[in-house]
mmCIF file of N, CA, C and O in Angstrom:
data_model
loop_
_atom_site.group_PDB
_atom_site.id
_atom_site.type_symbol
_atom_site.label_atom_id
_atom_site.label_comp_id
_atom_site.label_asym_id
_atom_site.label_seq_id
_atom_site.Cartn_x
_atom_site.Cartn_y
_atom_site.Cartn_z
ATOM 1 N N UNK A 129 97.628 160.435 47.657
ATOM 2 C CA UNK A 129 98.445 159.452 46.991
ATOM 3 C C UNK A 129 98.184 159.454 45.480
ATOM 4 O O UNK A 129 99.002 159.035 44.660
ATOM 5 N N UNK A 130 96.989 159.957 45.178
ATOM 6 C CA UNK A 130 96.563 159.837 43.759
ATOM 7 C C UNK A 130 97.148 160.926 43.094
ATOM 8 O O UNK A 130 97.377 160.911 41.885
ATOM 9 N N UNK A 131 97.407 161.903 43.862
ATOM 10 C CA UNK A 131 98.065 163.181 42.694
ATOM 11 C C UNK A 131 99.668 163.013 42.950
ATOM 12 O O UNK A 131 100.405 163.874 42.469
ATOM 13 N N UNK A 132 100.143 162.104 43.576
ATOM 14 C CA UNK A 132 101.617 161.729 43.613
ATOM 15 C C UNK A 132 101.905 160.646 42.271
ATOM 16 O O UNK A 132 102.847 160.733 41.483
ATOM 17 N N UNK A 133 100.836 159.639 42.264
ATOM 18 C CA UNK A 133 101.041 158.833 40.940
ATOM 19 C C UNK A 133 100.924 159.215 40.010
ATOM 20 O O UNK A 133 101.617 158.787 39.086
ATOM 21 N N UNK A 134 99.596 160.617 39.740
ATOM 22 C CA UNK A 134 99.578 160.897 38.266
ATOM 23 C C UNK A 134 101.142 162.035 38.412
ATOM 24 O O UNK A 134 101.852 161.903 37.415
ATOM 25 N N UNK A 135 101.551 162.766 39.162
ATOM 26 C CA UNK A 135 102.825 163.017 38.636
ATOM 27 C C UNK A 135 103.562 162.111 37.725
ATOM 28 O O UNK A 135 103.834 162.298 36.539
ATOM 29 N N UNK A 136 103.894 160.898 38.628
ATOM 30 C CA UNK A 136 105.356 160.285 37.915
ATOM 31 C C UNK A 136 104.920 159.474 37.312
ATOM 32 O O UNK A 136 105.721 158.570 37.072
ATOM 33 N N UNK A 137 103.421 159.287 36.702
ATOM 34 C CA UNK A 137 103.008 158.588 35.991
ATOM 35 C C UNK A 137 101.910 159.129 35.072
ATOM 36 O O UNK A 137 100.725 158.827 35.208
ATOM 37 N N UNK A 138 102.500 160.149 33.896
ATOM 38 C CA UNK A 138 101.567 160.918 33.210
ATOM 39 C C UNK A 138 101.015 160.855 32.450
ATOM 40 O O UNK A 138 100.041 161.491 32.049
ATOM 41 N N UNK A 139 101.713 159.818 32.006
ATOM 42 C CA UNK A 139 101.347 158.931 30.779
ATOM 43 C C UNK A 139 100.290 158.144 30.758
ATOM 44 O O UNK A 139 99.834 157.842 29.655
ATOM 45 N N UNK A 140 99.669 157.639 31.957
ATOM 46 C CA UNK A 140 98.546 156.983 32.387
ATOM 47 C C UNK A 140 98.438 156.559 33.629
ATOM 48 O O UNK A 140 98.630 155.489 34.207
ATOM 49 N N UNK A 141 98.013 157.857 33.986
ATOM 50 C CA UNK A 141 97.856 157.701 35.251
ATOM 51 C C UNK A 141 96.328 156.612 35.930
ATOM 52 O O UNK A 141 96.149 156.255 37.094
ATOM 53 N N UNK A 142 95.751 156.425 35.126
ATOM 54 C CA UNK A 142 94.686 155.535 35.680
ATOM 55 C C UNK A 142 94.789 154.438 35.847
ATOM 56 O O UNK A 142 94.098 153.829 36.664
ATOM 57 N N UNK A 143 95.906 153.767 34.929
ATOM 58 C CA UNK A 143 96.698 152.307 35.031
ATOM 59 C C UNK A 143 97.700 152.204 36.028
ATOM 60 O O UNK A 143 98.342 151.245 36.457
ATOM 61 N N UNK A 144 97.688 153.355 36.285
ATOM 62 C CA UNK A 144 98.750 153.619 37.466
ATOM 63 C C UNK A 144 98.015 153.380 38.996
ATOM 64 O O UNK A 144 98.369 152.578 39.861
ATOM 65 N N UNK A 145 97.110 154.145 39.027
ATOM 66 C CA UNK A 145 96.364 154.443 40.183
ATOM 67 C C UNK A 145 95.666 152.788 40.189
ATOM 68 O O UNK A 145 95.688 152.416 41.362
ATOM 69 N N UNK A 146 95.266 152.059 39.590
ATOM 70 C CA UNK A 146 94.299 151.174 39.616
ATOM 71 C C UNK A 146 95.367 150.207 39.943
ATOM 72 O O UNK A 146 95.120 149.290 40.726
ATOM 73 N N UNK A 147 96.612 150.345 39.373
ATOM 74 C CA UNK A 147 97.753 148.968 40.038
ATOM 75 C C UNK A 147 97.937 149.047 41.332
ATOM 76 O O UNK A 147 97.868 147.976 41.934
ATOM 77 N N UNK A 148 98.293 150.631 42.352
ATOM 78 C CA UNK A 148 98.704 150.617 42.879
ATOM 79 C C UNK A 148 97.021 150.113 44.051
ATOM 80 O O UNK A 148 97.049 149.487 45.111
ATOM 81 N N UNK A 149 96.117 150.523 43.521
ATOM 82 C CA UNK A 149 94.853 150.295 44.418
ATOM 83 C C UNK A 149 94.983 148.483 44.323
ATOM 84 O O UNK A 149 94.835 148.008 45.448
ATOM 85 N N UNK A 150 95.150 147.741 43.577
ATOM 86 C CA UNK A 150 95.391 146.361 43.731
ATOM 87 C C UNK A 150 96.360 146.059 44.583
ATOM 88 O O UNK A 150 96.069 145.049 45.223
ATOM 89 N N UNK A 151 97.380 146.507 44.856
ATOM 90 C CA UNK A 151 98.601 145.738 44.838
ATOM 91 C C UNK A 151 98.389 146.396 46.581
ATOM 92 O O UNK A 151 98.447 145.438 47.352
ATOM 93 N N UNK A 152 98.223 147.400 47.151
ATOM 94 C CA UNK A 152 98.337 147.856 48.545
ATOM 95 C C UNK A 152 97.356 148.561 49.285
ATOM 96 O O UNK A 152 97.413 148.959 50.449
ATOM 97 N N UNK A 153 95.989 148.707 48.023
ATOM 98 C CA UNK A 153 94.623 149.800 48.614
ATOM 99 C C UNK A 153 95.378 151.423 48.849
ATOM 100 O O UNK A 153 95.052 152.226 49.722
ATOM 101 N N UNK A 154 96.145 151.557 48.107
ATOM 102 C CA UNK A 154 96.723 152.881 48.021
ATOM 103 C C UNK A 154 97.027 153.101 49.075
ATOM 104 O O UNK A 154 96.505 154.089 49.591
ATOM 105 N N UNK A 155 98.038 152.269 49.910
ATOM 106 C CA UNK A 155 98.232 152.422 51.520
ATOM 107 C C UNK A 155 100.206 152.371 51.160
ATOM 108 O O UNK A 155 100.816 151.412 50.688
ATOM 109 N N UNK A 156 100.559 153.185 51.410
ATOM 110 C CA UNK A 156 102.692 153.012 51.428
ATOM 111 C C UNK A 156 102.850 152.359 52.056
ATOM 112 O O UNK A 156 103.640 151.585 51.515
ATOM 113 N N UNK A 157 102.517 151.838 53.535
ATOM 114 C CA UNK A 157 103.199 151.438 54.119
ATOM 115 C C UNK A 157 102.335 149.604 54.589
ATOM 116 O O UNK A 157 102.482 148.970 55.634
ATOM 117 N N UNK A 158 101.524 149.251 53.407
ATOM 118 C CA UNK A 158 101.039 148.094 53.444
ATOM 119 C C UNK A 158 102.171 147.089 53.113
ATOM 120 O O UNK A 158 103.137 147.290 52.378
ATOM 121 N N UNK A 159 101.821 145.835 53.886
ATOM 122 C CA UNK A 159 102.503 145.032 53.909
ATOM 123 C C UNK A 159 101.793 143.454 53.897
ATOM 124 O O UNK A 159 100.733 143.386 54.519
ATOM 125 N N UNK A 160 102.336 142.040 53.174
ATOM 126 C CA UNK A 160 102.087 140.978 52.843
ATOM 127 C C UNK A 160 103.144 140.172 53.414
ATOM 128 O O UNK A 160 104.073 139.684 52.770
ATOM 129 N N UNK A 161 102.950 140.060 54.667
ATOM 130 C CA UNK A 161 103.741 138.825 54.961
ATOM 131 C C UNK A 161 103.989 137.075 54.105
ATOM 132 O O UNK A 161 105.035 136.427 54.057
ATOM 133 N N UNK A 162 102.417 136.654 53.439
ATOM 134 C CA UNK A 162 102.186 135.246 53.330
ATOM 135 C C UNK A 162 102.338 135.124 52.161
ATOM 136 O O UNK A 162 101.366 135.164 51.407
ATOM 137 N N UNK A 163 103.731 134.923 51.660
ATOM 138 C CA UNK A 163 104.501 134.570 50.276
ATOM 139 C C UNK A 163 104.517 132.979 50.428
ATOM 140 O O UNK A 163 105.033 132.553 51.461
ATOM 141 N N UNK A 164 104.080 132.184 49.640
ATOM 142 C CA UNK A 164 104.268 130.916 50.117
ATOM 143 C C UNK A 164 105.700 130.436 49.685
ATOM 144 O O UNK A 164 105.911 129.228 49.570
ATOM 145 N N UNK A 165 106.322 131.019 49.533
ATOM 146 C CA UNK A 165 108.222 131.292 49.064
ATOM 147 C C UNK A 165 109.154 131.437 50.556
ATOM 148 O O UNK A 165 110.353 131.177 50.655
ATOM 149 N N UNK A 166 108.297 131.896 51.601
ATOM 150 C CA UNK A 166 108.888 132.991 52.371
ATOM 151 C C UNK A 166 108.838 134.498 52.442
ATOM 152 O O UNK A 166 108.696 135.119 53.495
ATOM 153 N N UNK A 167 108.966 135.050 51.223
ATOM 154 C CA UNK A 167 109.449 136.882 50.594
ATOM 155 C C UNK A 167 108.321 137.143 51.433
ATOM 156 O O UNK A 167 107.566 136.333 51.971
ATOM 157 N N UNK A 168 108.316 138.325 51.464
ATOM 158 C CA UNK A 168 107.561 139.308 51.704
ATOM 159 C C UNK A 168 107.204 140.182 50.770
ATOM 160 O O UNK A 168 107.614 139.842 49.660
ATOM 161 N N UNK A 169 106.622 141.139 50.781
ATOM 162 C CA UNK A 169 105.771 142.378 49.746
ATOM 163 C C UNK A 169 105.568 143.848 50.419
ATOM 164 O O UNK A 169 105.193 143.855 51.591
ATOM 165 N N UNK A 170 105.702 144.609 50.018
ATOM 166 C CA UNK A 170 105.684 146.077 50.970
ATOM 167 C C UNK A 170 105.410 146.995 49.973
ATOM 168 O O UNK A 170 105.555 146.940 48.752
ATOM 169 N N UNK A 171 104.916 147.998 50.842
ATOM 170 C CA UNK A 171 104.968 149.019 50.196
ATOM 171 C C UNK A 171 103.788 149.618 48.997
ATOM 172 O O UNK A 171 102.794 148.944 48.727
ATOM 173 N N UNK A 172 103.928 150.319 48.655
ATOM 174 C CA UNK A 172 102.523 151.037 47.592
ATOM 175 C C UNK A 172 102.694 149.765 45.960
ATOM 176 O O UNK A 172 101.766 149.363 45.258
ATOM 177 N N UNK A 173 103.774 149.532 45.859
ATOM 178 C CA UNK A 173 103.583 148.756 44.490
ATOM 179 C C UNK A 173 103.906 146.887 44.984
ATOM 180 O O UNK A 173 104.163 145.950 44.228
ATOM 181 N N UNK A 174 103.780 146.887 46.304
ATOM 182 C CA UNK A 174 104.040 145.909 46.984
ATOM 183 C C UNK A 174 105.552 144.523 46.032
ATOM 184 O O UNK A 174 105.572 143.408 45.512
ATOM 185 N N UNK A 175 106.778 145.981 46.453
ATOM 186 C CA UNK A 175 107.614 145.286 45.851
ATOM 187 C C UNK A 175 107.940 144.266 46.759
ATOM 188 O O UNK A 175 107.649 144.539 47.923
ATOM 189 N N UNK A 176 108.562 142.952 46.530
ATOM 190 C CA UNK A 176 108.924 141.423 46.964
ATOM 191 C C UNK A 176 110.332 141.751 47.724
ATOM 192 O O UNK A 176 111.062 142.620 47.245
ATOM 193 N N UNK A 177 110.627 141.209 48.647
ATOM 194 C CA UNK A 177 111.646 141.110 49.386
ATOM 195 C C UNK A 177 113.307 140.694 48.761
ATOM 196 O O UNK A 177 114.458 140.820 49.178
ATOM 197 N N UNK A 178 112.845 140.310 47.912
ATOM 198 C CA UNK A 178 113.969 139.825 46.941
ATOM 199 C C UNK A 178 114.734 140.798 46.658
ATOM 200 O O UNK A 178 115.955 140.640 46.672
ATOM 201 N N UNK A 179 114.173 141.969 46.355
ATOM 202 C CA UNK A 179 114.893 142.983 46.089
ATOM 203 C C UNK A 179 115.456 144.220 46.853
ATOM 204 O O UNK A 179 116.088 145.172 46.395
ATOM 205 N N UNK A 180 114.913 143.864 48.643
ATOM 206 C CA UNK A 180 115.753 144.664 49.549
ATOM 207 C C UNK A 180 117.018 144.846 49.586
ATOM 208 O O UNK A 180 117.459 145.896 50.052
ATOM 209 N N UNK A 181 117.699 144.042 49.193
ATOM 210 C CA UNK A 181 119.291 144.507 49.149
ATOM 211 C C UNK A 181 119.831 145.440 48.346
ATOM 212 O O UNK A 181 120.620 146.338 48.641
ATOM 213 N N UNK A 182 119.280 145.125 47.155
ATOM 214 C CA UNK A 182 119.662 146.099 45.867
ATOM 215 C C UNK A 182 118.801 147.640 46.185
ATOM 216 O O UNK A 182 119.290 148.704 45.805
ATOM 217 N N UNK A 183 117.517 147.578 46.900
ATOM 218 C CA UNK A 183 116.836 149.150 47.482
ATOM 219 C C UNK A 183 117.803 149.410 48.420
ATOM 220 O O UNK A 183 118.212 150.546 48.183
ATOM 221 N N UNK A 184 118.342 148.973 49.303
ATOM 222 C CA UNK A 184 119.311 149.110 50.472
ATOM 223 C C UNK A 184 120.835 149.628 49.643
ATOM 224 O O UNK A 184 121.207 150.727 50.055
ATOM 225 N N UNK A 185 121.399 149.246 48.976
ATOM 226 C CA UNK A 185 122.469 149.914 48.033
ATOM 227 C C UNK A 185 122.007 151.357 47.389
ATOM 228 O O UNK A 185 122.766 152.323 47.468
ATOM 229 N N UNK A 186 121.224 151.416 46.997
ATOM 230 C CA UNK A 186 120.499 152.679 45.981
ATOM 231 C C UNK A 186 119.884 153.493 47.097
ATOM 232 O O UNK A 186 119.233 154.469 46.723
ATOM 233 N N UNK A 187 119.978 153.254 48.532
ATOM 234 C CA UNK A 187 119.546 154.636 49.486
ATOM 235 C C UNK A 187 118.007 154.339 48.956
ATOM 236 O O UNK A 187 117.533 155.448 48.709
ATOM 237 N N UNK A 188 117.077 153.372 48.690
ATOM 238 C CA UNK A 188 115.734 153.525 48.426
ATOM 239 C C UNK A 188 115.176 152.762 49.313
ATOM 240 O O UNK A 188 115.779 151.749 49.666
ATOM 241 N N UNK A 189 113.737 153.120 49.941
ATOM 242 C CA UNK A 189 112.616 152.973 50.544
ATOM 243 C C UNK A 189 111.306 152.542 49.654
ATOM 244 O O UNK A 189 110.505 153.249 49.043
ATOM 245 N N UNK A 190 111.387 151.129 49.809
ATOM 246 C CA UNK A 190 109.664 150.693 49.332
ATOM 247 C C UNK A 190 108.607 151.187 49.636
ATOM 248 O O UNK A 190 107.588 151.389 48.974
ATOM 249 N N UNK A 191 108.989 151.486 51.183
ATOM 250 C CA UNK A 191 107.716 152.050 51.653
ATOM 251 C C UNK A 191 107.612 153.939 51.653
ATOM 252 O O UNK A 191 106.830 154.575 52.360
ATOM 253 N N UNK A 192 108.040 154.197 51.234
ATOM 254 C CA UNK A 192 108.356 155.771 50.488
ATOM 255 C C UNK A 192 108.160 155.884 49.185
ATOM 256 O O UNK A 192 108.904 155.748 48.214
ATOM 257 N N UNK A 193 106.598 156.264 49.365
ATOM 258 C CA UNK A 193 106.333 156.306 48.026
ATOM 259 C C UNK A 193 107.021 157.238 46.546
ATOM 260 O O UNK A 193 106.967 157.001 45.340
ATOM 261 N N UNK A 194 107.429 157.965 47.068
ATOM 262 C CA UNK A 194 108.443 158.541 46.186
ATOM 263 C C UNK A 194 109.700 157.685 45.537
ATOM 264 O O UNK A 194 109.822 157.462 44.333
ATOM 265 N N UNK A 195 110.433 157.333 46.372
ATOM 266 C CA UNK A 195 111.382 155.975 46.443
ATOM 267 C C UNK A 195 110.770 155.301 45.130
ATOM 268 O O UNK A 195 110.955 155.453 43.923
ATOM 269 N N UNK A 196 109.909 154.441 45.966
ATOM 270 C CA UNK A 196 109.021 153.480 45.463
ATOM 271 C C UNK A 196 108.414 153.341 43.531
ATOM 272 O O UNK A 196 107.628 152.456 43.193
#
């Protein structure tokens, strides 16, 4: 997973790698049910549910880290 972020993130990849180790333990297919909103969270940059519709138009996968 770490030589997938410093690809698309070359510019700094250590700010990269260290967000994504916060946000999911460098796991794609981690998930946060307990939004006290409702939303949910997924995925390697643990994007918010809010924005499934608009990934669902654009053919994109949260939990595909490429996508993602």
């Amino acid at each position: 997973m770490k030589a997938l972020i410093r690809e698309y993130f070359p510019e700094d990849p250590h700010t990269a790698i260290a967000i994504a180790t916060c946000e999911s333990g460098l796991k794609p297919h981690a998930f946060n049910p307990n939004n006290p909103n409702g939303t949910t969270d997924g995925g390697l940059w643990q994007i918010n549910s809010v924005h499934d519709n608009r990934l669902n138009q654009l053919g994109l996968d949260k939990y595909d880290p490429e996508d993602a």
